[in-house]
Every structure is written in structure tokens, then in C-alpha cells.
mmCIF file of C-alpha atoms in Angstrom:
data_model
loop_
_atom_site.group_PDB
_atom_site.id
_atom_site.type_symbol
_atom_site.label_atom_id
_atom_site.label_comp_id
_atom_site.label_asym_id
_atom_site.label_seq_id
_atom_site.Cartn_x
_atom_site.Cartn_y
_atom_site.Cartn_z
ATOM 1 C CA MET A 19 80.419 39.355 6.809
ATOM 2 C CA SER A 20 77.930 36.739 8.281
ATOM 3 C CA THR A 21 75.505 35.143 5.578
ATOM 4 C CA THR A 22 72.207 34.034 7.121
ATOM 5 C CA SER A 23 71.410 30.387 5.425
ATOM 6 C CA LYS A 24 67.840 30.477 4.051
ATOM 7 C CA SER A 25 65.652 28.032 5.564
ATOM 8 C CA ASN A 26 63.762 25.185 3.226
ATOM 9 C CA PRO A 27 60.303 25.524 3.670
ATOM 10 C CA PHE A 28 59.599 22.220 2.517
ATOM 11 C CA PRO A 29 61.964 19.340 3.682
ATOM 12 C CA PHE A 30 63.355 16.490 1.454
ATOM 13 C CA SER A 31 61.503 14.075 4.042
ATOM 14 C CA MET A 32 58.233 15.690 3.542
ATOM 15 C CA LYS A 33 58.259 15.993 -0.209
ATOM 16 C CA ILE A 34 58.948 12.404 -0.335
ATOM 17 C CA SER A 35 55.903 12.112 1.891
ATOM 18 C CA ILE A 36 53.892 13.719 -0.569
ATOM 19 C CA VAL A 37 54.541 12.373 -3.982
ATOM 20 C CA ALA A 38 54.252 9.175 -2.028
ATOM 21 C CA LEU A 39 50.577 10.589 -0.734
ATOM 22 C CA ILE A 40 49.774 11.526 -4.426
ATOM 23 C CA MET A 41 50.832 7.964 -6.018
ATOM 24 C CA ALA A 42 48.849 6.316 -3.401
ATOM 25 C CA ALA A 43 45.478 8.214 -4.197
ATOM 26 C CA THR A 44 46.135 7.705 -8.040
ATOM 27 C CA LEU A 45 46.660 3.869 -7.637
ATOM 28 C CA GLY A 46 43.792 3.778 -5.234
ATOM 29 C CA TYR A 47 41.348 5.701 -7.676
ATOM 30 C CA SER A 48 42.813 3.147 -10.120
ATOM 31 C CA ILE A 49 41.729 0.391 -8.363
ATOM 32 C CA LEU A 50 38.163 1.895 -7.385
ATOM 33 C CA LYS A 51 37.373 2.876 -11.288
ATOM 34 C CA LYS A 52 38.453 -1.036 -12.215
ATOM 35 C CA ARG A 53 36.123 -2.431 -9.820
ATOM 36 C CA HIS A 54 33.762 0.070 -11.032
ATOM 37 C CA ILE A 55 33.843 -0.846 -14.893
ATOM 38 C CA ASP A 56 33.878 -4.918 -13.659
ATOM 39 C CA ASP A 57 30.863 -4.276 -11.818
ATOM 40 C CA LEU A 58 28.821 -2.618 -14.819
ATOM 41 C CA THR A 59 30.444 -5.798 -16.775
ATOM 42 C CA ASN A 60 28.785 -8.140 -14.638
ATOM 43 C CA SER A 61 25.690 -6.539 -14.084
ATOM 44 C CA GLU A 62 25.247 -6.258 -17.962
ATOM 45 C CA ASN A 63 26.134 -9.831 -18.142
ATOM 46 C CA SER A 64 23.922 -11.031 -15.312
ATOM 47 C CA LEU A 65 20.720 -9.361 -17.303
ATOM 48 C CA ILE A 66 21.822 -11.614 -20.460
ATOM 49 C CA LEU A 67 18.776 -14.150 -19.992
ATOM 50 C CA LYS A 68 19.992 -17.822 -20.994
ATOM 51 C CA GLU A 69 16.592 -19.929 -19.985
ATOM 52 C CA LEU A 70 13.106 -18.882 -18.517
ATOM 53 C CA PRO A 71 13.623 -18.750 -14.569
ATOM 54 C CA ASP A 72 11.168 -19.561 -12.117
ATOM 55 C CA PHE A 73 8.665 -17.034 -11.349
ATOM 56 C CA GLU A 74 4.775 -17.097 -10.619
ATOM 57 C CA ALA A 75 1.955 -14.699 -11.592
ATOM 58 C CA ASP A 76 -1.450 -14.335 -10.309
ATOM 59 C CA GLY A 77 -4.086 -15.126 -13.358
ATOM 60 C CA VAL A 78 -6.372 -12.207 -13.899
ATOM 61 C CA PHE A 79 -9.257 -14.496 -15.722
ATOM 62 C CA GLY A 80 -7.944 -18.346 -14.998
ATOM 63 C CA PRO A 81 -5.350 -19.738 -12.749
ATOM 64 C CA LYS A 82 -1.898 -19.269 -11.743
ATOM 65 C CA VAL A 83 1.047 -18.688 -14.379
ATOM 66 C CA THR A 84 3.860 -20.407 -13.253
ATOM 67 C CA SER A 85 7.633 -21.613 -15.116
ATOM 68 C CA LYS A 86 6.077 -24.917 -14.579
ATOM 69 C CA ASN A 87 2.860 -24.709 -16.574
ATOM 70 C CA LEU A 88 3.735 -22.029 -19.109
ATOM 71 C CA PHE A 89 4.232 -24.841 -21.771
ATOM 72 C CA GLU A 90 1.868 -27.101 -20.942
ATOM 73 C CA ASP A 91 -0.170 -26.305 -23.767
ATOM 74 C CA GLY A 92 2.337 -27.161 -26.073
ATOM 75 C CA SER A 93 2.694 -24.020 -27.776
ATOM 76 C CA LYS A 94 5.029 -23.752 -30.111
ATOM 77 C CA ALA A 95 6.320 -20.356 -29.313
ATOM 78 C CA THR A 96 5.772 -18.279 -25.809
ATOM 79 C CA LEU A 97 5.752 -14.857 -25.810
ATOM 80 C CA VAL A 98 6.494 -13.092 -21.873
ATOM 81 C CA HIS A 99 5.373 -9.308 -22.214
ATOM 82 C CA PHE A 100 5.928 -7.094 -19.416
ATOM 83 C CA TRP A 101 3.894 -4.390 -19.185
ATOM 84 C CA GLY A 102 1.561 -2.113 -16.999
ATOM 85 C CA THR A 103 -1.609 0.266 -17.026
ATOM 86 C CA TRP A 104 0.518 2.877 -15.490
ATOM 87 C CA CYS A 105 2.664 3.098 -18.315
ATOM 88 C CA GLY A 106 1.992 5.560 -21.508
ATOM 89 C CA PRO A 107 4.548 3.505 -24.154
ATOM 90 C CA CYS A 108 3.303 -0.034 -22.651
ATOM 91 C CA GLU A 109 -0.556 1.720 -23.808
ATOM 92 C CA ALA A 110 0.403 2.921 -27.004
ATOM 93 C CA GLU A 111 2.226 -0.877 -27.633
ATOM 94 C CA LEU A 112 -0.495 -2.695 -26.339
ATOM 95 C CA PRO A 113 -3.256 -2.698 -29.224
ATOM 96 C CA GLU A 114 -0.650 -3.596 -32.013
ATOM 97 C CA PHE A 115 1.199 -7.092 -29.999
ATOM 98 C CA ILE A 116 -2.514 -8.224 -29.311
ATOM 99 C CA GLU A 117 -2.897 -8.162 -33.045
ATOM 100 C CA PHE A 118 0.332 -9.498 -33.696
ATOM 101 C CA VAL A 119 -0.563 -12.476 -30.537
ATOM 102 C CA LYS A 120 -4.027 -12.952 -32.582
ATOM 103 C CA ARG A 121 -2.545 -13.148 -36.185
ATOM 104 C CA ASN A 122 -0.029 -16.099 -35.198
ATOM 105 C CA LYS A 123 -2.796 -18.195 -33.047
ATOM 106 C CA GLU A 124 -2.530 -20.925 -35.834
ATOM 107 C CA ASN A 125 0.982 -20.918 -35.751
ATOM 108 C CA GLY A 126 1.429 -21.876 -32.750
ATOM 109 C CA VAL A 127 1.834 -18.848 -30.522
ATOM 110 C CA LYS A 128 1.183 -18.181 -27.162
ATOM 111 C CA ALA A 129 1.511 -14.296 -24.906
ATOM 112 C CA VAL A 130 1.387 -13.703 -21.439
ATOM 113 C CA LEU A 131 0.562 -10.535 -20.662
ATOM 114 C CA LEU A 132 2.427 -10.057 -17.572
ATOM 115 C CA ALA A 133 1.424 -7.136 -15.594
ATOM 116 C CA VAL A 134 3.834 -5.700 -13.079
ATOM 117 C CA GLN A 135 3.666 -3.676 -10.040
ATOM 118 C CA ASP A 136 -0.160 -3.091 -11.123
ATOM 119 C CA ASP A 137 -3.696 -2.919 -9.661
ATOM 120 C CA GLU A 138 -6.199 -6.228 -10.568
ATOM 121 C CA VAL A 139 -8.751 -3.979 -10.932
ATOM 122 C CA LYS A 140 -7.426 -1.567 -13.180
ATOM 123 C CA ILE A 141 -5.911 -4.384 -15.070
ATOM 124 C CA LYS A 142 -9.138 -5.702 -16.147
ATOM 125 C CA LYS A 143 -10.715 -2.549 -16.509
ATOM 126 C CA PHE A 144 -8.217 -1.545 -19.158
ATOM 127 C CA LEU A 145 -8.324 -4.672 -21.261
ATOM 128 C CA LYS A 146 -12.275 -3.980 -21.549
ATOM 129 C CA ARG A 147 -11.326 -1.738 -24.661
ATOM 130 C CA PHE A 148 -10.256 -5.403 -26.552
ATOM 131 C CA GLY A 149 -13.102 -7.309 -25.771
ATOM 132 C CA LYS A 150 -12.445 -11.004 -25.530
ATOM 133 C CA LEU A 151 -8.675 -12.095 -25.931
ATOM 134 C CA PRO A 152 -8.044 -15.392 -27.715
ATOM 135 C CA ALA A 153 -7.262 -18.217 -26.150
ATOM 136 C CA ASN A 154 -3.645 -17.753 -26.830
ATOM 137 C CA ILE A 155 -3.323 -14.456 -24.385
ATOM 138 C CA VAL A 156 -3.130 -15.073 -21.390
ATOM 139 C CA VAL A 157 -3.353 -12.381 -18.506
ATOM 140 C CA ALA A 158 -1.261 -12.507 -15.634
ATOM 141 C CA HIS A 159 -0.343 -10.075 -12.709
ATOM 142 C CA ASP A 160 2.852 -9.748 -10.952
ATOM 143 C CA LYS A 161 2.043 -6.745 -8.043
ATOM 144 C CA PRO A 162 5.286 -6.527 -6.396
ATOM 145 C CA GLY A 163 7.525 -7.038 -9.419
ATOM 146 C CA LYS A 164 9.613 -9.938 -8.525
ATOM 147 C CA SER A 165 9.194 -11.771 -11.921
ATOM 148 C CA MET A 166 11.110 -8.581 -13.686
ATOM 149 C CA ILE A 167 14.094 -9.326 -10.874
ATOM 150 C CA SER A 168 14.131 -12.898 -12.428
ATOM 151 C CA PHE A 169 13.914 -12.147 -16.216
ATOM 152 C CA GLY A 170 16.477 -9.105 -15.541
ATOM 153 C CA THR A 171 13.691 -6.675 -17.108
ATOM 154 C CA VAL A 172 14.924 -2.922 -15.936
ATOM 155 C CA LYS A 173 11.655 -1.344 -17.510
ATOM 156 C CA VAL A 174 8.545 -2.182 -19.379
ATOM 157 C CA PRO A 175 7.340 -2.887 -22.003
ATOM 158 C CA GLU A 176 9.827 -5.440 -22.345
ATOM 159 C CA THR A 177 9.035 -8.772 -24.503
ATOM 160 C CA TYR A 178 10.846 -12.166 -23.857
ATOM 161 C CA LEU A 179 10.373 -15.056 -26.768
ATOM 162 C CA PHE A 180 10.725 -18.769 -25.594
ATOM 163 C CA ALA A 181 10.706 -21.961 -27.102
ATOM 164 C CA PRO A 182 8.806 -24.810 -25.659
ATOM 165 C CA SER A 183 12.901 -25.985 -23.695
ATOM 166 C CA GLY A 184 12.843 -22.923 -22.115
ATOM 167 C CA LYS A 185 15.485 -21.363 -24.016
ATOM 168 C CA ASN A 186 14.961 -17.797 -24.358
ATOM 169 C CA LEU A 187 15.334 -16.954 -28.409
ATOM 170 C CA ASN A 188 14.773 -13.251 -28.436
ATOM 171 C CA LYS A 189 14.401 -10.347 -25.921
ATOM 172 C CA PHE A 190 12.645 -7.168 -27.424
ATOM 173 C CA VAL A 191 13.588 -4.130 -25.563
ATOM 174 C CA GLY A 192 11.324 -0.873 -25.474
ATOM 175 C CA PRO A 193 8.391 -0.522 -27.294
ATOM 176 C CA GLN A 194 8.054 -2.366 -30.639
ATOM 177 C CA THR A 195 6.006 -2.389 -34.262
ATOM 178 C CA TRP A 196 4.798 -5.099 -34.350
ATOM 179 C CA SER A 197 3.091 -5.128 -37.746
ATOM 180 C CA LEU A 198 6.509 -4.930 -39.127
ATOM 181 C CA GLN A 199 7.137 -7.841 -41.428
ATOM 182 C CA ALA A 200 10.700 -7.724 -40.220
ATOM 183 C CA ILE A 201 9.423 -9.074 -36.209
ATOM 184 C CA GLN A 202 7.082 -11.271 -38.278
ATOM 185 C CA SER A 203 9.645 -12.742 -40.587
ATOM 186 C CA ARG A 204 11.867 -13.691 -37.486
ATOM 187 C CA LEU A 205 9.084 -15.308 -35.393
ATOM 188 C CA ASP A 206 8.157 -17.621 -38.741
ATOM 189 C CA PHE A 207 11.851 -18.335 -38.735
ATOM 190 C CA TYR A 208 12.116 -19.197 -35.176
ATOM 191 C CA ILE A 209 9.038 -21.079 -35.675
ATOM 192 C CA SER A 210 9.892 -23.361 -38.589
ATOM 193 C CA SER A 211 13.092 -24.026 -36.733
ATOM 194 C CA ILE A 212 12.757 -24.899 -33.875
ATOM 195 C CA GLU A 213 14.509 -27.991 -33.047
ATOM 196 C CA GLY A 214 17.689 -26.510 -34.589
ATOM 197 C CA VAL A 215 17.192 -22.800 -33.145
ATOM 198 C CA GLU A 216 17.893 -24.154 -29.224
ATOM 199 C CA ASP A 217 21.965 -23.586 -30.878
ATOM 200 C CA LYS A 218 21.297 -19.882 -31.702
ATOM 201 C CA GLU A 219 22.643 -17.536 -29.438
ATOM 202 C CA ILE A 220 20.224 -14.731 -28.167
ATOM 203 C CA GLU A 221 19.304 -11.739 -30.229
ATOM 204 C CA SER A 222 17.878 -8.828 -28.540
ATOM 205 C CA HIS A 223 16.284 -5.592 -30.207
#
């Protein structure tokens, strides 16, 4: 009586090849995932602004505002506030921010209202509701929005606080309640210890 040998549908060599392919795919996925995580980490680190970057913007009611002339007036602290007339949260926040800067005029605080990706006519029309702005508020216009890239700003509103040396002291992400005593106290602290504060880490809120 003869016996018929059953043929193996998956030869040993094919099994080895399949296992090798699975291992290669797993290794490749792990490498890609690690690269993705590294890219995200590097991207986040690159958004932490240490010093005032080179930038320039057209002045809406005066000369150009640049990184070179930003501190020429001798202000103790300068706020660079990114906003736009097209931004709903910016519109809601701006009245309180302007009042905050007005209150701190005698403290040597200046603010640059830096409108990005906006139209100058719309900016002037929008600001009419605030009447004559004080001398410590400068309005600038960056239609292409290149300054956002320089600062690492992804969306508006966003505000940076700079020391006269150009060091970034604080970053306010998103709309803030500028009437809060906590914000005023933080600003007072930076102004009162402006010399020693140069060594402090950047804070973000």
C-alpha cells in the first residue's frame, strides 16, 4: 500500500522570508516613529524664543518698527502683541490690553500692537473706537506675516515681554485677562528687578 506525502504549502524558506519581512517592517516603523517624535521635540524647542529676533514692520501711524529701534525710547519693558482685525479673540482681548498698557505708562512700559496678515485701512478703522492712543502704544503692520515666523508665533493673539537687552522674559499664549492682579504683579516684578531678571528662565502663560 503506497502512501502519498502531503506537500507543504509554505516551505521553510518561505516562512523564514515572511518572518524577516515582518521584522524589517516592525523595525522600519519604530525608526520612523522615533524620527517623528524627535521632529516634534525639535519643533517645540525651536518655538521657545530666547531673544528678540530680527524683524521689521510698517508703522501704521509713524515710522517703521524694527528690532533695531524697538528699545531706542528707553522703555523698561516692551510688550510685542500679535493680533489682527480678522481675529475674534483678538478683538475681544484688545480693549483690556490697551487699558493695561495705559495703566503702566508711568512704569516705563511700552507696547507694540503688531497686526499680522491684515489690511492697513481695516486696522485704522478698527482702532478708531479707542480714540487717541497714548505715546507708549505703537501700532505696526506686517501684511505678509513674516514676523510670526521669526517669533515662532503659530496663532494670534500672542504677546511677548522683552527686557531692554532684548531678552524674552515672558510669553503670553492666547487671549489673556489683563485686568488680573497676577499679571500686573508679574510685570511689576520684572520691572523692579530688571537687572537680575536677565538670568531667569522664560515663562509662558
